[in-house]
XYZ file of N, CA and C in Angstrom:
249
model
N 97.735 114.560 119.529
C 96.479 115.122 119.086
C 96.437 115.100 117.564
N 95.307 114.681 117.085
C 94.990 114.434 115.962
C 94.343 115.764 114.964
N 94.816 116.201 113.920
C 94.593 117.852 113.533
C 93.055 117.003 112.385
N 91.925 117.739 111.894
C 90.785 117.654 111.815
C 90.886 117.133 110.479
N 90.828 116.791 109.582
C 90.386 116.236 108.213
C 89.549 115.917 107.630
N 89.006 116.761 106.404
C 87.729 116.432 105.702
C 87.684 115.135 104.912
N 86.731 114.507 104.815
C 86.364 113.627 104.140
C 86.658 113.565 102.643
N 86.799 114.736 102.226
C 87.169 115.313 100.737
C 88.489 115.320 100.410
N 88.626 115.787 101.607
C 90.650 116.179 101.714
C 91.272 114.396 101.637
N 90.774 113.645 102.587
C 91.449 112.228 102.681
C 90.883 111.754 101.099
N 89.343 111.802 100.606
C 89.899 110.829 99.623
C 90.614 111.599 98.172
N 90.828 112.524 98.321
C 91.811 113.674 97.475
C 93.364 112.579 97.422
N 93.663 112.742 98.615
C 94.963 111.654 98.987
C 94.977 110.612 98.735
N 93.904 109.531 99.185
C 93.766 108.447 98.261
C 93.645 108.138 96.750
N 93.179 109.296 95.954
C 93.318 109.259 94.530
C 94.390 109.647 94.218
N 95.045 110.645 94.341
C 96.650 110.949 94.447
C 97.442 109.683 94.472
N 97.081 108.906 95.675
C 98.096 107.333 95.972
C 97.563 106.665 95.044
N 96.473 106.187 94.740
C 96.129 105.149 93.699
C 96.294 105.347 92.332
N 96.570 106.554 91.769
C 96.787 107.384 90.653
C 98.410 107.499 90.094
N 99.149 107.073 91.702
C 100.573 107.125 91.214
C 100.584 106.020 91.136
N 100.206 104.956 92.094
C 100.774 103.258 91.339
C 100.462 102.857 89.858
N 98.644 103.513 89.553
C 98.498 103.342 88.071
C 98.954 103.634 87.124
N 99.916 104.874 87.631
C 100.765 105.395 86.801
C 102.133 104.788 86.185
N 102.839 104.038 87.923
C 103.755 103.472 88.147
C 103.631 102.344 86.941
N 102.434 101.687 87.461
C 102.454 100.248 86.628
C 102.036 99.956 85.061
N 101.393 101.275 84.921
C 100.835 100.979 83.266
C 101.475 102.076 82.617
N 102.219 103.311 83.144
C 103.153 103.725 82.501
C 102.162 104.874 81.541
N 101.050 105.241 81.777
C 100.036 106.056 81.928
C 99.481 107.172 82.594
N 99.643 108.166 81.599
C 99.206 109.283 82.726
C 97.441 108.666 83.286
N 97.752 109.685 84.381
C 96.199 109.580 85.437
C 95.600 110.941 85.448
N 94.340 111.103 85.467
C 93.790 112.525 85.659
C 94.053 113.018 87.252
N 94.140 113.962 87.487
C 93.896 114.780 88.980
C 93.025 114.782 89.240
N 93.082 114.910 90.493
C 91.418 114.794 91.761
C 90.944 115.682 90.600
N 91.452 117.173 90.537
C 89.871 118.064 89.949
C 89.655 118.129 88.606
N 90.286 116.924 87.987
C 89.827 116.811 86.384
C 88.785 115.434 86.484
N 88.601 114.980 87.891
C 87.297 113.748 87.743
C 85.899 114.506 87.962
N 85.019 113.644 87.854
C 83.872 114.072 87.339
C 83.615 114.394 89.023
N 82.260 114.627 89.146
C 81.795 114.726 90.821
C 81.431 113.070 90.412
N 80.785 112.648 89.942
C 80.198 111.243 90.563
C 81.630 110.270 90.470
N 82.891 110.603 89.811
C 83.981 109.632 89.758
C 84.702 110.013 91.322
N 84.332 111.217 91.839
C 84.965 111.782 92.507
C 84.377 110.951 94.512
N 82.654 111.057 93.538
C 81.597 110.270 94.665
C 82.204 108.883 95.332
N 82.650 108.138 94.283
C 82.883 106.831 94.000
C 84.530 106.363 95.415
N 85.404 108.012 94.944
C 86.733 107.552 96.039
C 86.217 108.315 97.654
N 85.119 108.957 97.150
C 84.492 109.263 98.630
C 83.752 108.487 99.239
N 83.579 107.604 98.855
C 82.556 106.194 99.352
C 83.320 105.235 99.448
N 84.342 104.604 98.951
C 85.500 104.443 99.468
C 86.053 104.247 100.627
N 86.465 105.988 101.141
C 87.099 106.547 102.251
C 85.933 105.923 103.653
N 84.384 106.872 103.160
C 83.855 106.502 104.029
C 83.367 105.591 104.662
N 83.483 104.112 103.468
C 83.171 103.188 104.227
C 84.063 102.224 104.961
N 85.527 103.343 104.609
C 86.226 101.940 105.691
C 86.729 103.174 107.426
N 86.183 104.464 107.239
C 86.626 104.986 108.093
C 85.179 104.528 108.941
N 83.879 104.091 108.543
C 83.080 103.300 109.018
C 82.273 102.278 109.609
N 84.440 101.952 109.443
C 84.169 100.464 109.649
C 83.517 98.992 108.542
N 83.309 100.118 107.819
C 83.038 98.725 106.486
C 84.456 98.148 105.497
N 83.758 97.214 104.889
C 85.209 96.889 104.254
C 84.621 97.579 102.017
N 86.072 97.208 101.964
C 85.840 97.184 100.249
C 86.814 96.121 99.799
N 86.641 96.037 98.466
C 87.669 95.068 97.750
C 88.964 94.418 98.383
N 89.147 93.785 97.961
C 91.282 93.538 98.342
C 92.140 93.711 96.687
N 91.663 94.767 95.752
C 92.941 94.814 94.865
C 93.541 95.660 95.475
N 95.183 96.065 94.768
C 95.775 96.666 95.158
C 95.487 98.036 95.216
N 94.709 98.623 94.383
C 94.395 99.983 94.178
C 92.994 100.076 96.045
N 92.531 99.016 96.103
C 91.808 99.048 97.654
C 93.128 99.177 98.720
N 94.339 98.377 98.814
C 94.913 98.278 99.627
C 95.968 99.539 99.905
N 95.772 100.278 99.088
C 96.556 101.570 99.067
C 95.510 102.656 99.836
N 94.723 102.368 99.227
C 92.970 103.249 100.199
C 93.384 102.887 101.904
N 93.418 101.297 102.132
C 92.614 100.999 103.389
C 94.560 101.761 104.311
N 95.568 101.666 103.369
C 96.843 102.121 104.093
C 96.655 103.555 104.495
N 96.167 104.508 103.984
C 95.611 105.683 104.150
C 94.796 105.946 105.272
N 93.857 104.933 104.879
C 92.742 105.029 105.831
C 93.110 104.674 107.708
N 93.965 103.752 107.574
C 94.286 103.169 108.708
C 95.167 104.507 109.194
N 95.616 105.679 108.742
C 96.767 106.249 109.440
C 95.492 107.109 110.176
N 94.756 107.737 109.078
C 93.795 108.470 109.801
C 92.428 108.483 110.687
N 92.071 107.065 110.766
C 90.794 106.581 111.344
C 91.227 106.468 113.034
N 90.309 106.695 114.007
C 90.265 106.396 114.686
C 89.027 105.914 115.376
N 89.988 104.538 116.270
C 89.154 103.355 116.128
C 87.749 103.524 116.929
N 87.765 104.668 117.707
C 86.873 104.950 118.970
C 85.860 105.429 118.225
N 86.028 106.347 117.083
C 85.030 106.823 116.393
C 84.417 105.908 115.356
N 85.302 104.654 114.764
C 84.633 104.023 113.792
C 83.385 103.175 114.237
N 83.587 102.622 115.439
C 82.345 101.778 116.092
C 81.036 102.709 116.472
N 81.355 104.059 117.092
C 80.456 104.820 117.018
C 79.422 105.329 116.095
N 79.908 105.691 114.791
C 79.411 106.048 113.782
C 79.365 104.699 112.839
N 79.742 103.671 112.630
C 79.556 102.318 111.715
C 77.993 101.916 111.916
């Protein structure tokens, strides 16, 4: 059984993951989820929702860290439903 997750909460996690590789690789701090703006914030929520939607986004790496996320928590019964 799968425990409930907000849309906010997952792409919270996805900026977290994409925030440490940018970190990793440019050796740069990254801001935290609650130091982005709401519309920067809009941007990893649209994101989330369009691949838990069944849509696609980009293939850089900072996408492929999203869609690894995304894949743990999507389920597939609901994405065709709501897409």
């Amino acid at each position: 059984m799968k425990a409930a997750i907000a849309l906010y909460e997952v792409a919270a996690i996805c900026h977290a993951a994409v925030s440490g590789y940018r970190a990793a690789v440019t050796g740069e701090a990254q801001p935290e989820w609650t130091d982005l703006t709401p519309d920067e914030q809009g941007g990893v929520i649209d994101w989330a929702a369009a691949l838990l939607t069944g849509r696609t986004i980009g293939d850089s790496p900072e996408c492929q860290i999203v869609k690894g996320i995304i894949s743990v928590v999507r389920d597939e019964k609901k994405t065709l439903k709501y897409a």
